[in-house]
N, CA, C and O atoms as a DFTB+ gen file, in Angstrom:
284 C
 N C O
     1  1       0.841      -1.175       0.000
     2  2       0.000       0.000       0.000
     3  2       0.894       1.249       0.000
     4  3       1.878       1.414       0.721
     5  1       0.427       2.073      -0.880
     6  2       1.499       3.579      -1.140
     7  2       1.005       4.092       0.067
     8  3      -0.101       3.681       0.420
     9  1       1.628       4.955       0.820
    10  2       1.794       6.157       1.752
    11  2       0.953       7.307       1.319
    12  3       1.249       7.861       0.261
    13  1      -0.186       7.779       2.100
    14  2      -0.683       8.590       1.527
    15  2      -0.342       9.946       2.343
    16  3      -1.190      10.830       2.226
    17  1       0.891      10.261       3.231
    18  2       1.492      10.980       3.523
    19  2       1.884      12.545       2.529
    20  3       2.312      12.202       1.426
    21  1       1.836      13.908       2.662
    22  2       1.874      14.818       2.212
    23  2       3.262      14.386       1.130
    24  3       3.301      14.398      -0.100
    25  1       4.436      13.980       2.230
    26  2       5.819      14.148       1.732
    27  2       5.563      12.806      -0.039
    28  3       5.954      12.814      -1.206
    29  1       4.881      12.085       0.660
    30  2       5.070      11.168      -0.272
    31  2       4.425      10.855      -1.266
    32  3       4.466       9.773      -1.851
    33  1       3.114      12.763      -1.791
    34  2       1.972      12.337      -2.869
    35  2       2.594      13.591      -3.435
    36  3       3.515      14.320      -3.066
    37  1       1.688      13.583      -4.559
    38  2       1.864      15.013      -5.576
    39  2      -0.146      15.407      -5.235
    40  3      -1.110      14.698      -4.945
    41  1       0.031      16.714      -5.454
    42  2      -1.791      17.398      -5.654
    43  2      -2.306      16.462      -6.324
    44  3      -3.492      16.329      -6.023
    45  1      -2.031      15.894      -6.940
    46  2      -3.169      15.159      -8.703
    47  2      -3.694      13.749      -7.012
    48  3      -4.752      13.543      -6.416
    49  1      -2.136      13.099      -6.871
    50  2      -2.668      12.579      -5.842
    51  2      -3.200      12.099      -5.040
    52  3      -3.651      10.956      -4.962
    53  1      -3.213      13.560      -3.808
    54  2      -4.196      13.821      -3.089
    55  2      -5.371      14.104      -3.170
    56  3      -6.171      13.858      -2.267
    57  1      -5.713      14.745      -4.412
    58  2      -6.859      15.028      -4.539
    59  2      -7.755      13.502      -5.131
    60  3      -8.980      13.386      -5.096
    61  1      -7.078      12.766      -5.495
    62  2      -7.906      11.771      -6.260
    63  2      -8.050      10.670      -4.378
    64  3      -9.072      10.109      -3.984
    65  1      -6.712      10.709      -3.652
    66  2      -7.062      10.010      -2.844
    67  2      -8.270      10.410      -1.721
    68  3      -8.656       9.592      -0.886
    69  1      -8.713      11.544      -1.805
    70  2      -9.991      12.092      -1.024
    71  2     -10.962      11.423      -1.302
    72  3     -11.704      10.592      -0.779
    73  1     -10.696      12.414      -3.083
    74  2     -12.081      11.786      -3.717
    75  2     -12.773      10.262      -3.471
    76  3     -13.897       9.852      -3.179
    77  1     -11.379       9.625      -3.772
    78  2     -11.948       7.865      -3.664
    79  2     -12.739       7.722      -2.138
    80  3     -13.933       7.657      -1.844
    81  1     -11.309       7.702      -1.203
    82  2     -11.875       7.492       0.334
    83  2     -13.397       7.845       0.151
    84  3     -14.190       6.906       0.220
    85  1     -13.852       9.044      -0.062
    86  2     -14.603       9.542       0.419
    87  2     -15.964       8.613      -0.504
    88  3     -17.024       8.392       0.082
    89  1     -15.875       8.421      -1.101
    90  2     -16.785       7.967      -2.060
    91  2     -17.113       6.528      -1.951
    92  3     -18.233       6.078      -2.195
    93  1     -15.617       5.490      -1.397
    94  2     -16.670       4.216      -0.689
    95  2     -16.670       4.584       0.222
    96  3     -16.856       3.617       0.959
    97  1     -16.540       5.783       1.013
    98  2     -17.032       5.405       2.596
    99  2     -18.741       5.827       2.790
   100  3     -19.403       5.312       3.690
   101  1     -19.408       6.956       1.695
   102  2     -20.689       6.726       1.804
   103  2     -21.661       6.675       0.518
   104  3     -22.882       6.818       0.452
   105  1     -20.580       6.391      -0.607
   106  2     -21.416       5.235      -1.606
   107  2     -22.023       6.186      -3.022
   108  3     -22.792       5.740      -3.873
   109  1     -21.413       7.660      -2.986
   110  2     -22.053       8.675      -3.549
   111  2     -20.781       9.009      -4.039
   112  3     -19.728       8.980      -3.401
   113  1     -20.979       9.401      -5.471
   114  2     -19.832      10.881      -5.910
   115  2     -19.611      11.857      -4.775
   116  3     -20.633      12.101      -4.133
   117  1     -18.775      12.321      -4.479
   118  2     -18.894      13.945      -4.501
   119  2     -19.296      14.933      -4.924
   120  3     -19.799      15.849      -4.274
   121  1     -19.066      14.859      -6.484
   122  2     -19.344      15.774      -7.255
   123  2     -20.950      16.186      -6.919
   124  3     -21.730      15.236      -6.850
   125  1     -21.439      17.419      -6.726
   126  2     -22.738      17.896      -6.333
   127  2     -23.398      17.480      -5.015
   128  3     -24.589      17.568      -4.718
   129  1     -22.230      16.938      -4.179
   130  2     -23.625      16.308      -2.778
   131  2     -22.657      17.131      -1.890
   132  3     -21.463      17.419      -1.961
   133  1     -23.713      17.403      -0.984
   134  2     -23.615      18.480       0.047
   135  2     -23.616      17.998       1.501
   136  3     -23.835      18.626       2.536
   137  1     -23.174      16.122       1.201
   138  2     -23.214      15.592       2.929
   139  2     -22.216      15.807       3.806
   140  3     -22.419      15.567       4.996
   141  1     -20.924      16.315       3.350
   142  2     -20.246      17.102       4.297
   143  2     -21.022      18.180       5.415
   144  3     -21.170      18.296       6.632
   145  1     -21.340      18.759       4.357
   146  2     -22.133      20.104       4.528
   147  2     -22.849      19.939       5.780
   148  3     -22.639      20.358       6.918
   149  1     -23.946      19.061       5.149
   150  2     -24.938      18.421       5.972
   151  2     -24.037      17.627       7.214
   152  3     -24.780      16.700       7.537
   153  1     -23.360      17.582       7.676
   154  2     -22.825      17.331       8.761
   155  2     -22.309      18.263       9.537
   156  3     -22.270      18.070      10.752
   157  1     -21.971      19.077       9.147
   158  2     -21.107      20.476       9.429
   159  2     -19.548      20.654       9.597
   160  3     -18.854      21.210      10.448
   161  1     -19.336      20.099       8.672
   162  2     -18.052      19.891       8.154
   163  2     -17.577      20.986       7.092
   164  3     -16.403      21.312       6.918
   165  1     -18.777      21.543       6.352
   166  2     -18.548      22.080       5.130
   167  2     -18.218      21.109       3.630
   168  3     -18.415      19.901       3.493
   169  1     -17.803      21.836       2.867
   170  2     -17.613      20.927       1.560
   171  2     -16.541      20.168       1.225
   172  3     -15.415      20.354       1.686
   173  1     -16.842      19.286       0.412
   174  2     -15.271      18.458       0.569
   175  2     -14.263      19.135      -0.080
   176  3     -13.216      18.491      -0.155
   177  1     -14.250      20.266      -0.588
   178  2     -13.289      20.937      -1.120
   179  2     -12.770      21.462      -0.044
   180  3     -11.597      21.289       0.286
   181  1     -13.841      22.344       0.773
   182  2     -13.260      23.370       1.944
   183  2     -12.680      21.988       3.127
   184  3     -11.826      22.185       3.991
   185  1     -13.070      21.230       2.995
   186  2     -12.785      20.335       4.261
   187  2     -11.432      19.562       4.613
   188  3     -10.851      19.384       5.683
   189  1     -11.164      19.182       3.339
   190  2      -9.894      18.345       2.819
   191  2      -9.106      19.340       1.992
   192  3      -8.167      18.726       1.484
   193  1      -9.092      20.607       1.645
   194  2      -8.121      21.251       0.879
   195  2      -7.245      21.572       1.368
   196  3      -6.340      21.812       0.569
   197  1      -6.914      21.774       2.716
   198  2      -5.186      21.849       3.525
   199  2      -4.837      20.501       2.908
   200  3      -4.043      20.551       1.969
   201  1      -5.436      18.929       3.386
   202  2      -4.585      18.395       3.049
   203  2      -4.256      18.266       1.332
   204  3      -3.194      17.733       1.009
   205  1      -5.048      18.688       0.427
   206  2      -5.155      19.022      -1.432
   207  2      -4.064      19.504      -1.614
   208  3      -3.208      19.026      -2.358
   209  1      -3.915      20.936      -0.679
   210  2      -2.627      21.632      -1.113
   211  2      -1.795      21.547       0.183
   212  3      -1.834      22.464       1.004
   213  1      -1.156      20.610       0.338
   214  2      -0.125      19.983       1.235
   215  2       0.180      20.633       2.487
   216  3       1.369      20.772       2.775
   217  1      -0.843      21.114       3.390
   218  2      -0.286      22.322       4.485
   219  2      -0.742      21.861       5.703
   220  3      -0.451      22.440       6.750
   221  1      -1.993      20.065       5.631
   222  2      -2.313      19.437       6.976
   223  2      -2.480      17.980       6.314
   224  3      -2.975      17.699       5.222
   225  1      -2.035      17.304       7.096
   226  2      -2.197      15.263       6.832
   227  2      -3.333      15.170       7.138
   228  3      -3.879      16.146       7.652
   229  1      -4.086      13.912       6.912
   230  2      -5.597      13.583       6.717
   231  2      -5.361      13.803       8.229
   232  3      -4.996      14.907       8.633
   233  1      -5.586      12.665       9.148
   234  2      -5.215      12.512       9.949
   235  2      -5.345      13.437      11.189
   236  3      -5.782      13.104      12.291
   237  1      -4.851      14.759      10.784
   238  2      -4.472      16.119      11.608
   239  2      -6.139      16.283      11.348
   240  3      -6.783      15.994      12.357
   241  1      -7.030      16.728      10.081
   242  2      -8.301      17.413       9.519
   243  2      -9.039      16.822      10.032
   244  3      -9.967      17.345      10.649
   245  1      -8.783      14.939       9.902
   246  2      -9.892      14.586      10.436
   247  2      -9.766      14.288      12.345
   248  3     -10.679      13.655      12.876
   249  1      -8.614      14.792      13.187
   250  2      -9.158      14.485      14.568
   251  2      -9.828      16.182      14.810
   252  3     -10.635      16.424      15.707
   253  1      -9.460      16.938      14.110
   254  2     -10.041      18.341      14.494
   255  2     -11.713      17.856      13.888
   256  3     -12.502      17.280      14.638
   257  1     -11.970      18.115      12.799
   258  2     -12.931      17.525      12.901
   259  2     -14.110      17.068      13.851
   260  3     -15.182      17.606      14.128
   261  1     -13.370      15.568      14.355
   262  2     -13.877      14.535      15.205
   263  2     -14.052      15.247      16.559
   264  3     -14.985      14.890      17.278
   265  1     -13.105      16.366      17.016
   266  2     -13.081      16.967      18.127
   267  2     -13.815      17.544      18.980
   268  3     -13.410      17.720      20.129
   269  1     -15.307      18.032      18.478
   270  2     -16.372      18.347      19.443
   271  2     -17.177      17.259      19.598
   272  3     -18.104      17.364      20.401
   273  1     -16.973      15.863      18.788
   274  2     -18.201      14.741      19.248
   275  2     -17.185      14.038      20.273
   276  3     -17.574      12.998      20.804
   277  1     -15.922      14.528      20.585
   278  2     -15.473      13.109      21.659
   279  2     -14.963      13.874      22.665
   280  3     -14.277      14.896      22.643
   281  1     -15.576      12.964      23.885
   282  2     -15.301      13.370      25.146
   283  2     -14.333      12.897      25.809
   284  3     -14.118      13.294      26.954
């Protein structure tokens, strides 16, 4: 399995590795759905674009994220 680490992708990438994750984890394109949104996350552009343009690891986005549902 490749490293999906900042140091170790290019943009084209990262951006395709979002896209995928994100797409089997709830079975929908991205393209036009607003269930980020609908969570309050915002869009998957605004949500995941630190890590798009290399400035936060998944990892980092998603425990901030996760951070007001865990006690």
């Amino acid at each position: 399995m490749k490293s999906i680490l900042i140091k170790d992708t290019t943009r084209e990438e990262r951006e395709q590795i979002v896209r995928r994750s994100l797409w089997g984890d709830c079975g929908i394109e991205c393209e036009f759905c607003s269930g980020c949104d609908n969570r309050g996350g915002g869009t998957i552009d605004s949500l995941y674009k630190p890590y798009i343009d290399g400035e936060k690891e998944i990892s980092e986005i998603n425990a901030e994220y996760r951070a007001p549902f865990v006690r």
